[in-house]
CSV table of C-alpha atoms in Angstrom, one decimal:
chain,number,residue,atom,x,y,z
A,1,MET,CA,-6.6,24.6,-3.9
A,2,ASP,CA,-9.5,23.7,-1.7
A,3,ARG,CA,-8.8,24.1,2.0
A,4,ALA,CA,-10.1,20.5,2.5
A,5,THR,CA,-7.0,19.2,0.7
A,6,VAL,CA,-4.4,19.0,3.5
A,7,PHE,CA,-0.6,18.8,2.4
A,8,THR,CA,1.3,19.0,5.4
A,9,THR,CA,4.6,20.9,5.5
A,10,PRO,CA,7.0,21.0,8.5
A,11,HIS,CA,6.3,24.5,9.6
A,12,VAL,CA,2.5,23.8,9.9
A,13,MET,CA,2.7,20.2,10.8
A,14,ARG,CA,2.0,20.6,14.6
A,15,ARG,CA,-1.0,22.8,14.1
A,16,GLU,CA,-2.5,20.6,11.4
A,17,MET,CA,-1.9,17.4,13.5
A,18,THR,CA,-3.8,19.0,16.3
A,19,SER,CA,-6.8,20.3,14.3
A,20,LEU,CA,-6.9,17.0,12.2
A,21,ALA,CA,-6.5,14.5,15.0
A,22,ASP,CA,-9.4,12.4,14.0
A,23,ALA,CA,-8.6,12.3,10.3
A,24,ARG,CA,-7.2,9.2,8.5
A,25,HIS,CA,-3.7,9.9,7.3
A,26,ILE,CA,-2.8,9.1,3.8
A,27,GLY,CA,0.8,9.0,2.8
A,28,ILE,CA,1.9,9.4,-1.0
A,29,LEU,CA,5.7,8.5,-1.3
A,30,ILE,CA,7.2,9.8,-4.6
A,31,PHE,CA,10.5,9.8,-6.2
A,32,ASP,CA,12.3,11.7,-8.8
A,33,GLY,CA,10.7,11.4,-12.1
A,34,HIS,CA,7.1,10.6,-10.7
A,35,CYS,CA,4.1,11.6,-12.7
A,36,LEU,CA,2.8,14.8,-11.1
A,37,PHE,CA,-0.6,14.4,-12.6
A,38,THR,CA,-1.0,10.8,-11.2
A,39,THR,CA,0.0,12.0,-7.7
A,40,GLY,CA,-2.6,14.7,-8.1
A,41,VAL,CA,-5.3,12.2,-9.0
A,42,ILE,CA,-4.8,10.5,-5.7
A,43,SER,CA,-4.9,13.7,-3.8
A,44,GLU,CA,-8.0,14.7,-5.7
A,45,VAL,CA,-9.9,11.6,-4.7
A,46,PHE,CA,-9.3,12.2,-1.1
A,47,GLN,CA,-10.0,15.9,-1.6
A,48,LEU,CA,-13.4,15.1,-3.0
A,49,ALA,CA,-13.9,12.8,0.0
A,50,ASN,CA,-13.2,15.6,2.3
A,51,ALA,CA,-15.6,17.9,0.3
A,52,LEU,CA,-18.6,15.4,0.5
A,53,MET,CA,-17.9,14.2,4.0
A,54,ARG,CA,-17.3,16.2,7.3
A,55,PHE,CA,-17.2,14.8,10.8
A,56,SER,CA,-19.5,16.3,13.3
A,57,SER,CA,-16.6,18.5,14.2
A,58,ASN,CA,-16.6,19.8,10.8
A,59,GLN,CA,-13.2,18.4,10.0
A,60,PRO,CA,-12.2,16.6,7.0
A,61,PRO,CA,-12.1,12.8,7.2
A,62,TYR,CA,-8.7,12.5,5.4
A,63,ARG,CA,-5.4,14.4,5.5
A,64,VAL,CA,-2.6,13.7,2.9
A,65,SER,CA,1.2,14.0,3.4
A,66,LEU,CA,3.7,14.0,0.4
A,67,LEU,CA,6.8,11.9,1.3
A,68,SER,CA,10.2,11.2,-0.1
A,69,LYS,CA,13.2,9.3,1.2
A,70,LEU,CA,15.2,12.4,1.9
A,71,GLY,CA,12.5,15.1,2.1
A,72,GLY,CA,12.6,18.5,0.5
A,73,PRO,CA,12.0,19.0,-3.2
A,74,VAL,CA,11.4,16.1,-5.5
A,75,THR,CA,11.4,16.7,-9.3
A,76,SER,CA,8.5,15.2,-11.3
A,77,SER,CA,8.8,13.9,-14.9
A,78,SER,CA,7.6,17.4,-16.1
A,79,SER,CA,10.5,19.0,-14.1
A,80,ILE,CA,8.3,20.6,-11.5
A,81,ALA,CA,9.7,20.4,-8.0
A,82,VAL,CA,7.4,19.3,-5.2
A,83,MET,CA,8.1,19.7,-1.6
A,84,THR,CA,8.0,16.7,0.6
A,85,GLN,CA,8.6,15.3,4.0
A,86,ARG,CA,11.2,12.8,5.1
A,87,LEU,CA,9.9,9.2,5.1
A,88,ASP,CA,11.8,8.5,8.4
A,89,ALA,CA,10.0,11.4,10.1
A,90,TYR,CA,7.1,8.8,10.4
A,91,SER,CA,6.6,5.1,11.1
A,92,VAL,CA,4.4,3.1,8.8
A,93,GLY,CA,1.9,2.8,11.6
A,94,ASP,CA,1.3,6.7,11.4
A,95,PHE,CA,-0.6,6.1,8.2
A,96,HIS,CA,-4.1,4.7,7.3
A,97,ALA,CA,-2.9,3.9,3.9
A,98,LEU,CA,0.2,4.5,1.8
A,99,TYR,CA,0.4,5.1,-2.0
A,100,VAL,CA,4.0,4.5,-3.5
A,101,ALA,CA,4.6,6.1,-6.9
A,102,SER,CA,7.7,5.0,-8.6
A,103,ASN,CA,9.1,3.2,-11.8
A,104,ASP,CA,12.3,2.2,-10.2
A,105,VAL,CA,12.5,-1.6,-10.2
A,106,ARG,CA,14.3,-1.7,-6.9
A,107,VAL,CA,11.4,0.1,-5.3
A,108,THR,CA,8.5,-1.8,-7.1
A,109,SER,CA,10.2,-5.3,-6.5
A,110,GLY,CA,10.9,-4.6,-2.8
A,111,PHE,CA,14.7,-4.5,-3.1
A,112,ASP,CA,14.9,-0.8,-1.8
A,113,VAL,CA,16.4,-1.5,1.5
A,114,GLN,CA,15.5,1.8,3.2
A,115,LEU,CA,12.0,1.4,2.2
A,116,ALA,CA,11.8,-2.3,3.2
A,117,ARG,CA,13.2,-1.4,6.6
A,118,TRP,CA,10.6,1.3,7.0
A,119,LEU,CA,7.8,-0.8,5.8
A,120,SER,CA,8.9,-3.4,8.4
A,121,GLY,CA,8.7,-0.9,11.1
A,122,SER,CA,12.3,-1.3,11.8
A,123,GLY,CA,13.7,1.8,10.2
A,124,SER,CA,14.0,4.3,13.2
A,125,PRO,CA,16.0,4.5,16.4
A,126,ALA,CA,12.7,4.5,18.3
A,127,HIS,CA,11.6,1.2,16.7
A,128,ALA,CA,15.1,-0.2,17.6
A,129,ALA,CA,14.7,0.7,21.2
A,130,ALA,CA,11.1,-0.6,21.3
A,131,ALA,CA,12.2,-3.9,19.8
A,132,ARG,CA,14.8,-4.5,22.3
A,133,HIS,CA,12.4,-3.8,25.1
A,134,ALA,CA,9.8,-6.1,23.4
A,135,SER,CA,12.3,-8.9,22.8
A,136,ALA,CA,12.9,-9.0,26.5
A,137,PHE,CA,9.4,-10.0,26.9
A,138,GLY,CA,9.3,-12.5,24.0
A,139,VAL,CA,7.4,-10.2,21.7
A,140,ASP,CA,8.2,-10.4,18.0
A,141,MET,CA,8.1,-6.9,16.6
A,142,ALA,CA,7.9,-8.1,12.9
A,143,ARG,CA,4.9,-10.1,13.5
A,144,SER,CA,3.0,-7.3,15.2
A,145,ARG,CA,3.8,-4.8,12.4
A,146,PRO,CA,0.7,-2.4,11.8
A,147,ASN,CA,-1.5,-3.8,9.0
A,148,VAL,CA,-1.4,-0.6,6.7
A,149,PRO,CA,-2.5,-1.2,3.0
A,150,VAL,CA,0.3,-0.3,0.6
A,151,PHE,CA,-0.6,0.5,-3.0
A,152,TRP,CA,2.2,0.4,-5.5
A,153,ILE,CA,1.8,2.6,-8.6
A,154,GLY,CA,4.5,1.6,-11.2
A,155,SER,CA,3.6,2.7,-14.6
A,156,GLY,CA,6.1,0.6,-16.6
A,157,SER,CA,4.9,1.0,-20.3
A,158,MET,CA,1.4,2.0,-19.1
A,159,PRO,CA,-0.1,5.0,-21.1
A,160,ALA,CA,-0.8,8.2,-19.0
A,161,TRP,CA,-4.5,7.8,-19.1
A,162,ALA,CA,-4.4,4.3,-17.9
A,163,LEU,CA,-2.0,5.2,-15.0
A,164,ASN,CA,-4.3,7.9,-13.9
A,165,GLN,CA,-7.2,5.5,-13.8
A,166,LYS,CA,-5.2,2.9,-12.0
A,167,ALA,CA,-4.1,5.5,-9.3
A,168,ALA,CA,-7.8,6.8,-9.1
A,169,GLN,CA,-8.9,3.2,-8.7
A,170,MET,CA,-6.5,2.6,-5.9
A,171,ALA,CA,-7.6,5.7,-3.9
A,172,LEU,CA,-11.2,4.8,-4.5
A,173,THR,CA,-10.7,1.3,-3.3
A,174,GLN,CA,-9.5,2.9,0.1
A,175,ILE,CA,-12.6,5.2,0.2
A,176,ALA,CA,-14.8,2.1,-0.4
A,177,SER,CA,-13.2,0.3,2.3
A,178,ASP,CA,-13.6,3.2,4.7
A,179,HIS,CA,-16.9,4.6,3.7
A,180,GLY,CA,-18.7,2.1,1.4
A,181,GLU,CA,-19.0,1.5,-2.3
A,182,ASP,CA,-21.8,4.2,-2.7
A,183,MET,CA,-19.4,6.9,-1.5
A,184,SER,CA,-16.8,5.7,-3.8
A,185,LEU,CA,-19.0,5.9,-6.8
A,186,ARG,CA,-20.1,9.3,-5.9
A,187,ILE,CA,-16.6,10.6,-5.7
A,188,ALA,CA,-15.7,8.8,-9.0
A,189,SER,CA,-18.7,10.6,-10.7
A,190,SER,CA,-17.1,13.9,-9.7
A,191,LEU,CA,-13.7,13.1,-11.4
A,192,PRO,CA,-12.8,14.0,-15.0
A,193,PRO,CA,-14.5,11.4,-17.3
A,194,SER,CA,-11.0,10.1,-18.5
A,195,VAL,CA,-10.2,9.3,-14.9
A,196,GLY,CA,-13.6,8.1,-13.6
A,197,GLU,CA,-14.7,6.1,-16.6
A,198,VAL,CA,-13.2,2.8,-15.1
A,199,VAL,CA,-15.1,3.2,-11.9
A,200,LYS,CA,-18.3,4.2,-13.8
A,201,ALA,CA,-18.1,0.9,-15.6
A,202,ARG,CA,-18.0,-0.8,-12.3
A,203,SER,CA,-21.1,0.7,-11.2
A,204,GLU,CA,-23.0,-0.3,-14.2
A,205,THR,CA,-22.2,-4.1,-13.8
A,206,PRO,CA,-25.1,-5.8,-12.1
A,207,SER,CA,-24.5,-6.9,-8.4
A,208,LEU,CA,-20.8,-5.8,-8.7
A,209,ASN,CA,-20.9,-3.8,-5.4
A,210,THR,CA,-21.5,-7.1,-3.5
A,211,THR,CA,-19.0,-8.8,-5.6
A,212,VAL,CA,-16.3,-6.3,-5.1
A,213,ASP,CA,-17.0,-6.5,-1.2
A,214,LYS,CA,-16.5,-10.3,-1.5
A,215,ILE,CA,-13.3,-10.0,-3.4
A,216,HIS,CA,-11.9,-7.3,-0.8
A,217,GLU,CA,-12.9,-9.8,1.9
A,218,SER,CA,-11.0,-12.5,0.4
A,219,THR,CA,-7.8,-10.2,0.2
A,220,ARG,CA,-8.3,-9.7,3.9
A,221,TRP,CA,-8.4,-13.3,4.4
A,222,MET,CA,-5.3,-13.8,2.3
A,223,ARG,CA,-3.3,-11.1,4.5
A,224,GLU,CA,-4.5,-13.0,7.7
A,225,ASN,CA,-3.5,-16.5,6.4
A,226,PHE,CA,-0.8,-16.0,3.9
A,227,GLY,CA,1.5,-18.1,6.2
A,228,SER,CA,-0.7,-21.0,5.8
A,229,ASP,CA,-0.9,-23.5,2.7
A,230,ILE,CA,-3.8,-21.8,0.9
A,231,SER,CA,-5.0,-22.1,-2.6
A,232,VAL,CA,-6.9,-20.0,-5.3
A,233,SER,CA,-9.9,-22.4,-4.7
A,234,ASP,CA,-9.8,-21.5,-0.8
A,235,ALA,CA,-9.8,-17.8,-1.6
A,236,ALA,CA,-12.7,-18.2,-4.0
A,237,ALA,CA,-14.6,-20.0,-1.4
A,238,VAL,CA,-14.2,-17.2,1.0
A,239,ALA,CA,-15.7,-14.9,-1.6
A,240,ALA,CA,-18.4,-17.5,-2.2
A,241,MET,CA,-17.7,-17.5,-6.0
A,242,SER,CA,-16.6,-20.0,-8.5
A,243,VAL,CA,-12.9,-20.3,-9.2
A,244,ARG,CA,-13.3,-19.2,-12.8
A,245,ASN,CA,-15.5,-16.2,-11.9
A,246,TYR,CA,-13.3,-15.3,-9.1
A,247,LEU,CA,-10.2,-15.2,-11.1
A,248,ARG,CA,-11.8,-13.0,-13.8
A,249,ARG,CA,-13.3,-10.6,-11.2
A,250,PHE,CA,-10.0,-10.5,-9.1
A,251,LYS,CA,-7.8,-9.7,-12.1
A,252,SER,CA,-10.3,-7.0,-13.1
A,253,GLU,CA,-10.2,-5.5,-9.6
A,254,PHE,CA,-6.5,-5.5,-8.8
A,255,GLY,CA,-4.7,-6.1,-12.1
A,256,VAL,CA,-3.1,-9.3,-10.9
A,257,THR,CA,-4.1,-12.9,-10.3
A,258,PRO,CA,-4.9,-14.1,-6.8
A,259,LEU,CA,-1.8,-16.1,-6.7
A,260,GLU,CA,0.4,-13.1,-7.8
A,261,TYR,CA,-1.4,-11.0,-5.1
A,262,LEU,CA,-0.7,-13.8,-2.5
A,263,MET,CA,3.0,-14.2,-3.5
A,264,GLN,CA,3.5,-10.4,-3.2
A,265,LEU,CA,2.0,-10.6,0.4
A,266,ARG,CA,4.5,-13.3,1.2
A,267,PHE,CA,7.5,-11.6,-0.2
A,268,GLU,CA,6.7,-8.4,1.6
A,269,ALA,CA,6.7,-10.3,4.9
A,270,ILE,CA,9.8,-12.2,4.1
A,271,CYS,CA,11.7,-9.0,3.2
A,272,ALA,CA,10.4,-7.4,6.4
A,273,MET,CA,11.5,-10.5,8.4
A,274,LEU,CA,15.0,-10.6,6.7
A,275,VAL,CA,15.6,-6.9,7.6
A,276,GLY,CA,13.7,-6.7,10.9
A,277,THR,CA,14.5,-10.1,12.6
A,278,LYS,CA,17.4,-12.6,13.1
A,279,LEU,CA,15.2,-15.5,12.3
A,280,PRO,CA,16.8,-18.1,9.9
A,281,VAL,CA,15.8,-18.3,6.5
A,282,ASP,CA,14.1,-21.6,6.9
A,283,LYS,CA,12.0,-20.5,9.6
A,284,ILE,CA,11.1,-17.4,7.8
A,285,ALA,CA,10.0,-19.6,4.9
A,286,ARG,CA,7.7,-21.8,7.1
A,287,ARG,CA,6.1,-18.7,8.6
A,288,CYS,CA,5.3,-17.2,5.3
A,289,GLY,CA,3.8,-20.2,3.6
A,290,MET,CA,6.9,-20.9,1.4
A,291,GLY,CA,7.6,-24.4,2.7
A,292,ASN,CA,11.3,-24.5,3.3
A,293,GLY,CA,14.5,-22.4,2.9
A,294,ASP,CA,15.5,-24.2,-0.3
A,295,ARG,CA,12.2,-23.4,-2.0
A,296,LEU,CA,12.1,-19.8,-0.7
A,297,GLY,CA,15.8,-19.4,-1.9
A,298,ARG,CA,15.0,-20.5,-5.4
A,299,LEU,CA,12.0,-18.3,-5.7
A,300,PHE,CA,13.6,-15.2,-4.0
A,301,ARG,CA,16.6,-15.4,-6.4
A,302,LYS,CA,14.1,-15.7,-9.3
A,303,ARG,CA,12.2,-12.5,-8.1
A,304,TYR,CA,15.1,-10.4,-6.9
A,305,GLY,CA,18.3,-11.8,-8.4
A,306,VAL,CA,20.0,-12.4,-5.1
A,307,SER,CA,19.6,-15.0,-2.3
A,308,PRO,CA,17.7,-14.2,0.9
A,309,THR,CA,21.1,-14.3,2.8
A,310,VAL,CA,22.6,-11.8,0.4
A,311,TYR,CA,19.6,-9.5,0.6
A,312,ARG,CA,19.8,-9.6,4.4
A,313,LYS,CA,23.6,-9.0,4.4
A,314,HIS,CA,23.2,-6.0,2.1
A,315,ALA,CA,20.2,-4.5,4.0
A,316,LEU,CA,22.0,-4.7,7.3
A,317,SER,CA,25.1,-3.1,5.9
A,318,GLN,CA,23.3,0.1,4.8
């Protein structure tokens, strides 16, 4: 393995944290039965970034940590055990981006209580102490949670080649956000053809670089305004595109519609607030652009199979 690829393990963590202080920290959270090759594709993208880019101090721009809920060995779908670090050894704000690789519906739907707590920033004793201190000054910790992009990689019935392309695309999306589309395409061209083909197709589409930037700008706008009453036409206007073209380009880029993306943002925030705050459901609904508690309750039960109150009660009892 190229030394530019950095998989931190407990006994070398402190040394690597010192030498890579300026590197962007990438987390890959895996579960038993994960696809080892898909995890490797994500790592390979950032390894190639490290090989192509070096800071003036000759240090790699990225370091990668493999995580699991309990730490230690995690068995892949090919029965190979991979060593990981405990999720609660970090807070979500310790990462520049996080990739979650799981087929478990509880994980991909947001009903994994431990993960929801951790993503909300409320999963550690240190956060609890900080929250008590902050509340004394009227600071809402849930609303100040670090804005860390989380990429969900649930394969479902997706064939292996498509899953690997999806994983590569997600990693390359972060590279493009950090260092530009040109660097992302350079890295894609170095990947195996079966993995990099989807990105190659993007580069051959006229003016797509600008279009991709506009679409990603619209998602940033959604993240900042998901609590407001916004529509697909509003997001398309931010991207300076027609609604029809925006819908098509957005689905091609992210695999979901803009409305599905917006609802995912809202439900992530709702779950975080249910776990990390004592706000009533009606107030959470208004803060997250869901109208009122009754509407949120209907949509929440449809999505997760339980009411927001039951979700909160179950989460707090763990």
